[in-house]
Coordinates of C-alpha atoms in Angstrom, one line a residue:
X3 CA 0.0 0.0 0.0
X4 CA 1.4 3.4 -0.7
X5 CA 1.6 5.8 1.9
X6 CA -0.1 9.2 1.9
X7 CA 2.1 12.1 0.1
X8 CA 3.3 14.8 2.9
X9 CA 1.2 17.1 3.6
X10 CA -1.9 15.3 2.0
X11 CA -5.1 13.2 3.2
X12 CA -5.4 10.0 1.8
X13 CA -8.2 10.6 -0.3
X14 CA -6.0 14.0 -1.5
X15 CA -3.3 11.1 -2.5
X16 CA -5.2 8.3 -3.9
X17 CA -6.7 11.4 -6.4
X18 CA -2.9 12.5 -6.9
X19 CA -2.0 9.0 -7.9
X20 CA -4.6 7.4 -9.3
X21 CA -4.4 11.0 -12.0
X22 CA -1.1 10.3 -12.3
X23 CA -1.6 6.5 -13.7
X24 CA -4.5 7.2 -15.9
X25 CA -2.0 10.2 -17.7
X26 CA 1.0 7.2 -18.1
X27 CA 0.3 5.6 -22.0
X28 CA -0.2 2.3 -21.5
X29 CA -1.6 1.9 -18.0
X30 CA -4.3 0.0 -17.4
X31 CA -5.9 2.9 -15.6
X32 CA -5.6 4.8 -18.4
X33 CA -6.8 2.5 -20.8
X34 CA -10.0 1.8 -18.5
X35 CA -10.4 5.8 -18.5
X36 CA -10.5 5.8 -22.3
X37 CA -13.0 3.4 -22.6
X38 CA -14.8 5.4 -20.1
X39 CA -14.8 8.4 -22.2
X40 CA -15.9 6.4 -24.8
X41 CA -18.8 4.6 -23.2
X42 CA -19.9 8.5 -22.0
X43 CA -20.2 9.1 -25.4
X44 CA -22.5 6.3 -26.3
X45 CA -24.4 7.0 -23.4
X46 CA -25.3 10.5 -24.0
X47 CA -25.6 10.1 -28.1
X48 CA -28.3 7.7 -27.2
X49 CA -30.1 10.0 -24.2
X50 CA -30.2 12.1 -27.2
X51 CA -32.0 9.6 -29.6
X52 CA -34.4 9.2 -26.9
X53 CA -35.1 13.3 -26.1
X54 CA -35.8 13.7 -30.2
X55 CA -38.1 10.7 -29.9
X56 CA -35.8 8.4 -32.2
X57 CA -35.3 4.8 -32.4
X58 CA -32.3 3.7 -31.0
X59 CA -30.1 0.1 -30.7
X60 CA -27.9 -1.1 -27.6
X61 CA -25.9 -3.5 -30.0
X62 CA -23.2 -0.9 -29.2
X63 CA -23.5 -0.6 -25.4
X64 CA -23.4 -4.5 -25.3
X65 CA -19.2 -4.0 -25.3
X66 CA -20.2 -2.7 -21.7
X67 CA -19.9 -6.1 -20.7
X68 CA -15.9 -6.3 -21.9
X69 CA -15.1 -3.0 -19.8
X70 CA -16.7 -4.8 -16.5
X71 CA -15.0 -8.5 -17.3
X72 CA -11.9 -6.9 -17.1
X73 CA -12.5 -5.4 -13.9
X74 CA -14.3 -8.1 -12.6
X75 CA -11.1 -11.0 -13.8
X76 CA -8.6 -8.6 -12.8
X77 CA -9.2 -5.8 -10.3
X78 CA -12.0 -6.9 -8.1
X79 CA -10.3 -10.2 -6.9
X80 CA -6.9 -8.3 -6.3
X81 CA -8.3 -5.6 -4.3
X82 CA -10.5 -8.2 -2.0
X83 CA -8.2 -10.9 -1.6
X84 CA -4.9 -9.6 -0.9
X85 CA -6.2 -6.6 0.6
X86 CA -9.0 -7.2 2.3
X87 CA -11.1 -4.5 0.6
X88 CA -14.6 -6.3 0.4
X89 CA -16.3 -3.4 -0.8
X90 CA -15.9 -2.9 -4.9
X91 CA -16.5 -6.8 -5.1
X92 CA -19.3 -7.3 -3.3
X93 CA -21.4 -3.8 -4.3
X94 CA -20.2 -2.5 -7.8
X95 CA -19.3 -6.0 -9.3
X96 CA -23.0 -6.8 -8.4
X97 CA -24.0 -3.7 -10.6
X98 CA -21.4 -4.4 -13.0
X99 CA -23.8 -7.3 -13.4
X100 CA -27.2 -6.4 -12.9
X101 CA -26.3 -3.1 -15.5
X102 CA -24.6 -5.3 -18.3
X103 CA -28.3 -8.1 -18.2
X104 CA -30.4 -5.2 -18.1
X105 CA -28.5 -4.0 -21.3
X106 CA -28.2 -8.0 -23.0
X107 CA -32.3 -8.2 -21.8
X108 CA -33.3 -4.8 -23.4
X109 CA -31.3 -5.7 -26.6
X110 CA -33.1 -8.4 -27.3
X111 CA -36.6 -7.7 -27.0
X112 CA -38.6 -6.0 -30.1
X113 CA -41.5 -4.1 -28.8
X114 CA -40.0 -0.7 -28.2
X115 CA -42.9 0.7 -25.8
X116 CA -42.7 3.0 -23.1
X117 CA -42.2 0.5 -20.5
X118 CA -38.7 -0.2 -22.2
X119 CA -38.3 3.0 -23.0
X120 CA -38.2 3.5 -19.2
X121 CA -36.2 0.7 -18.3
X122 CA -33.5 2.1 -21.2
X123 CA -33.3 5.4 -19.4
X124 CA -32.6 3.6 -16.1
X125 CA -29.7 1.6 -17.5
X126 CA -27.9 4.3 -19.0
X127 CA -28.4 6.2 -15.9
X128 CA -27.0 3.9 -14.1
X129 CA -24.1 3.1 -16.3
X130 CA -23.4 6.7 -16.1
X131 CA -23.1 6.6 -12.6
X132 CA -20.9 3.6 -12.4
X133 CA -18.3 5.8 -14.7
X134 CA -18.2 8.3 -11.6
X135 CA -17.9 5.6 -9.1
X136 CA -15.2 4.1 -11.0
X137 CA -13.4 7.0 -11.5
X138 CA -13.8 8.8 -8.3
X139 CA -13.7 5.9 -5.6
X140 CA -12.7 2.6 -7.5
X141 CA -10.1 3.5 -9.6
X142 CA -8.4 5.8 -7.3
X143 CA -8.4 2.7 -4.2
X144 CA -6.6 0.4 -6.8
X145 CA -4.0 3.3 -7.1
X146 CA -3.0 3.3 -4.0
X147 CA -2.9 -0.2 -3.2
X148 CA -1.5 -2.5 -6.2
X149 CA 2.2 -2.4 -6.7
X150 CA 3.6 -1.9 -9.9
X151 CA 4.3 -5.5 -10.4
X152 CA 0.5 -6.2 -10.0
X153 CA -0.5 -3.6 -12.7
X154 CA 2.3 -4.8 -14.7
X155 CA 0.4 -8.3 -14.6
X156 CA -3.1 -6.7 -15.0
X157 CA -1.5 -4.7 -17.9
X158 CA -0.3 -8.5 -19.9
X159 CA -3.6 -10.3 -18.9
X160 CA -5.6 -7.5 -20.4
X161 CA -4.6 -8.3 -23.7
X162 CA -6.6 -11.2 -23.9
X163 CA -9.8 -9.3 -23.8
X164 CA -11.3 -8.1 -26.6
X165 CA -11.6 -4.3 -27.5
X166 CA -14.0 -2.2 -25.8
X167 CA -15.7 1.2 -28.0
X168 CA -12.6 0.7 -30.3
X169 CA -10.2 1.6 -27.4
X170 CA -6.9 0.1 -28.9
X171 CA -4.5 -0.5 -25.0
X172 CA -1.7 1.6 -26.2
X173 CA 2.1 0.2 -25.2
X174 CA 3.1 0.9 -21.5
X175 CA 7.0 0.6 -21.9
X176 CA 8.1 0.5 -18.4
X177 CA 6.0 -2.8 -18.3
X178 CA 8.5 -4.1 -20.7
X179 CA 8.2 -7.6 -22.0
X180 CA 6.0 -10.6 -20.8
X181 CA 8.0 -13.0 -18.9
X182 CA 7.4 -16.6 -21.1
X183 CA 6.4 -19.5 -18.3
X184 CA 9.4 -21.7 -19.0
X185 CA 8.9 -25.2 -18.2
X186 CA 11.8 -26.6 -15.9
X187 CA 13.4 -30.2 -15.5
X188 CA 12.1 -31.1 -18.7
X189 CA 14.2 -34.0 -18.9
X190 CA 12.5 -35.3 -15.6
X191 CA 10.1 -38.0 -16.6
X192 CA 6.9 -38.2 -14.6
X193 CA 5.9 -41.3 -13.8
X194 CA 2.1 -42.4 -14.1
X195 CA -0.5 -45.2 -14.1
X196 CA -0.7 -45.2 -17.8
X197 CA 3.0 -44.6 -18.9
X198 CA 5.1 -42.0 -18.3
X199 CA 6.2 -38.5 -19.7
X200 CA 8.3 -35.3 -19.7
X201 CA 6.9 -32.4 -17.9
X202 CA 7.4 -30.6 -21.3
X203 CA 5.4 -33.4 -22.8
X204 CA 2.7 -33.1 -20.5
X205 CA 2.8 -29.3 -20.5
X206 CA 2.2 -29.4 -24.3
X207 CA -0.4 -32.8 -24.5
X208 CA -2.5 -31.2 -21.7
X209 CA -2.4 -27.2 -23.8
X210 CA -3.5 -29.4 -26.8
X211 CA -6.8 -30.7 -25.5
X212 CA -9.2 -28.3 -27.7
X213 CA -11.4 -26.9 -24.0
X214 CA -10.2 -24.6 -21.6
X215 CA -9.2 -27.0 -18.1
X216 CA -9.0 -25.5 -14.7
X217 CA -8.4 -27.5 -11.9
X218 CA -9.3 -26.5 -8.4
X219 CA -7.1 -28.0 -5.0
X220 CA -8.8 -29.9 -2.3
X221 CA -8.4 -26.3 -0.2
X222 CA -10.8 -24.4 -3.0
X223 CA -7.4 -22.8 -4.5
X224 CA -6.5 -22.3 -8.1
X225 CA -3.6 -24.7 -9.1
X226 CA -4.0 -24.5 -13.1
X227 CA -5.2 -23.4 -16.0
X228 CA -4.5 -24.9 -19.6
X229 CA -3.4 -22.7 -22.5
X230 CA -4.7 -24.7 -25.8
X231 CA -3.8 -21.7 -28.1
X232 CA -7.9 -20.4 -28.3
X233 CA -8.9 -16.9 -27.5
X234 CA -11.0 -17.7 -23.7
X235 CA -14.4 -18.2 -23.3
X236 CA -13.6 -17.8 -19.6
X237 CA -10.7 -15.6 -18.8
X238 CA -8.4 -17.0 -17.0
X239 CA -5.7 -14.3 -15.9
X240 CA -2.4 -15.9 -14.6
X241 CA -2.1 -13.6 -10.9
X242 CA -5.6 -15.3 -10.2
X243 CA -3.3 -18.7 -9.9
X244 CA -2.6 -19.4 -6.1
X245 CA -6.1 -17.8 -5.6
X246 CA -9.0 -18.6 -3.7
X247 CA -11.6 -19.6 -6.7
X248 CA -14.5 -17.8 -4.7
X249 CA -12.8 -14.8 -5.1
X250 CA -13.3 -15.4 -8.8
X251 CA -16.5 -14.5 -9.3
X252 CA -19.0 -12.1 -8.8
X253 CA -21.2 -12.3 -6.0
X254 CA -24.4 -13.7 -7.5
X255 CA -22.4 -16.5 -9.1
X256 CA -19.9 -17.0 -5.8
X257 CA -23.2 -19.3 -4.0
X258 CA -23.3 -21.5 -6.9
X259 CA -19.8 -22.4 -6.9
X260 CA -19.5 -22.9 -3.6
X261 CA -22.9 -25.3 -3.9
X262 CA -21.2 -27.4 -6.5
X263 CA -17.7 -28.1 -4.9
X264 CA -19.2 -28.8 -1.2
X265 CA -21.6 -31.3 -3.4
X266 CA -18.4 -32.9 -4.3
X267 CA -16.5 -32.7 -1.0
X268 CA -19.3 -34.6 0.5
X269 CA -20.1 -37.3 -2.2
X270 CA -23.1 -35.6 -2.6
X271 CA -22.4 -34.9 -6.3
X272 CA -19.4 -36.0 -8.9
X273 CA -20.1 -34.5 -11.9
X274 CA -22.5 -31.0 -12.6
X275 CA -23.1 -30.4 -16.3
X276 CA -23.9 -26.6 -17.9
X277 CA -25.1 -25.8 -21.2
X278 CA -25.2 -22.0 -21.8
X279 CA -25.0 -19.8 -24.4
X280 CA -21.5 -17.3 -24.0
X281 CA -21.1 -14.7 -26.7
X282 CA -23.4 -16.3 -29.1
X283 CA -21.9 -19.7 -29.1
X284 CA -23.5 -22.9 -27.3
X285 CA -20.9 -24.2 -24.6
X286 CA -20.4 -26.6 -22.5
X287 CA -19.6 -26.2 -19.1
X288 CA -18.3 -29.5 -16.7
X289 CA -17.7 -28.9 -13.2
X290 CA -16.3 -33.1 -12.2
X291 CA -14.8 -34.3 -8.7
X292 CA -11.8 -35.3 -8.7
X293 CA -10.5 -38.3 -6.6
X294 CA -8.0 -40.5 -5.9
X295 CA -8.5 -44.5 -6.2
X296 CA -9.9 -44.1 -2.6
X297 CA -12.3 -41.8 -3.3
X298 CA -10.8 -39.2 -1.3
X299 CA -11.5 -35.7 -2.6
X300 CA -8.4 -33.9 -4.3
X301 CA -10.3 -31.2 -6.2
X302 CA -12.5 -29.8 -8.9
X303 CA -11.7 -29.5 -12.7
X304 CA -13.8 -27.2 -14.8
X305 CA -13.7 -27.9 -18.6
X306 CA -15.4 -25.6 -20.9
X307 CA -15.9 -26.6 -24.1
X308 CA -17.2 -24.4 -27.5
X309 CA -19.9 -26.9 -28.7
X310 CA -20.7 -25.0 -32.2
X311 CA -18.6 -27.9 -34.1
X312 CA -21.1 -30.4 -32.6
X313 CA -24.0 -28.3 -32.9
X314 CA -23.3 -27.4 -36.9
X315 CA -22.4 -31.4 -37.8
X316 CA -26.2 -32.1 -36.1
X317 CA -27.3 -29.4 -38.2
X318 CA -26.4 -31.3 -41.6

């Protein structure tokens, strides 16, 4: 945590530094403030369509939805978990939420009337007000708590998201280059049930299975993520490794997950599938026990799977 400037409050130096990160090219801080300014600008354009009585669509304000994933993966989490500041997770990320259905739910429907016309107004009002919040209490809080190193991290795990109101991150140089995972001992064989390989070999075999594998520890923490090469249905930033998985997600969600793994530590449950639709594709989500030839409980893997390839052969 940085400590106050002399001869300021805190809240004087959380404003001091939080300006002084959003001004640095590159920061993530500044990049979030961009998309901000954007987002204002969709905001009012379409509180104007609505005072000259026009039509208007929310296919645009959809991208909403990247702007709050990104704080929800990667700023929420940090700020609760390692320092203890409950607050932004549970209260804003549950209006992250509520604002970015409300938008999805509004989109969708076709009758324009003057109960959605109210229900529009309300959203963007609110969205508007989650801009402030962001950049007058949220934004300024992670300033003064996240070391360098952590928004160095937040800054390489951001790139994995897609753009937000054609925000293009611009290059922070003192965050220099990504460090590559390297994979050591790779000439130590591991030795299995089935056979036995490299670490390297079982590094690559286990990024080449086409679905995205987490695996959860027997103490609910985050041991590992795959990499198979495919742009994330579920983002999976690297600092969240060595992370409670509760802290993961957003409040409304946090229940369910619990639900599911204390089905499995108990033998209640051993395998929860969910079908969803994410982003317009049809996934599948399995939540499985894992257990040794005891049955004792060792964890929980999560594979989620794009199902379109099933779904389109079916189609034929």
């Amino acid at each position: 945590m940085i400590e106050p400037i002399e001869g300021k409050s805190i809240l004087e130096t959380k404003k001091i530094i939080a300006q002084r990160l959003v001004g640095t090219k590159g920061h993530p801080l500044e990049t979030l403030t961009r998309e901000n300014e954007q987002l204002l600008k969709v905001i009012e354009g379409l509180v104007e369509q609505l005072e000259n009585g026009e039509d208007i669509n929310l296919t645009k304000l959809r991208q909403i939805s990247i702007h709050y994933a990104k704080k929800g993966d990667l700023l929420y989490p940090l700020l609760k978990v390692k320092y203890e500041i409950a607050g932004p997770s549970d209260l804003m990320w549950t209006e992250d939420d509520e604002i970015r259905d409300e938008i999805i739910r509004l989109d969708k429907k076709d009758v324009h009337d003057n109960e959605w016309l109210s229900r529009v107004k309300d959203v963007l009002a609110k969205a508007k007000q989650m801009i402030t919040k962001e950049e007058r209490i949220f934004f300024p809080m992670c300033a003064i708590n996240f070391t360098e190193d952590e928004w160095k991290e937040i800054y390489f795990d951001a790139k994995d998201y897609s753009t937000c109101f054609d925000v293009e991150e611009n290059l922070w140089e003192e965050a220099g280059q990504k460090v590559s995972k390297t994979v050591e001992s790779i000439d130590d064989e591991i030795v299995l049930p089935g056979g036995h390989l490299t670490l390297a070999q079982l590094t690559a075999l286990l990024d080449t299975i086409p679905m995205e594998i987490t695996f959860v520890d027997d103490q609910n923490i985050n041991r590992f993520f795959n990499d198979y090469g495919q742009p994330k249905l579920f983002k999976r930033p690297d600092m969240a490794i060595d992370r409670e998985v509760f802290s993961c997600h957003p409040p409304k969600i946090e229940p369910v997950v619990r639900k599911i793994i204390e089905d499995f530590r108990t033998s209640k449950k051993d395998l929860v599938p969910i079908w969803m639709n994410k982003g317009g594709k049809t996934v599948l989500v399995t939540y499985m026990a894992v257990r040794d030839k005891q049955g004792n409980y060792l964890g929980t893997v999560e594979l989620v799977q794009d199902m379109e390839f099933a779904k389109k052969h079916f189609e034929k």
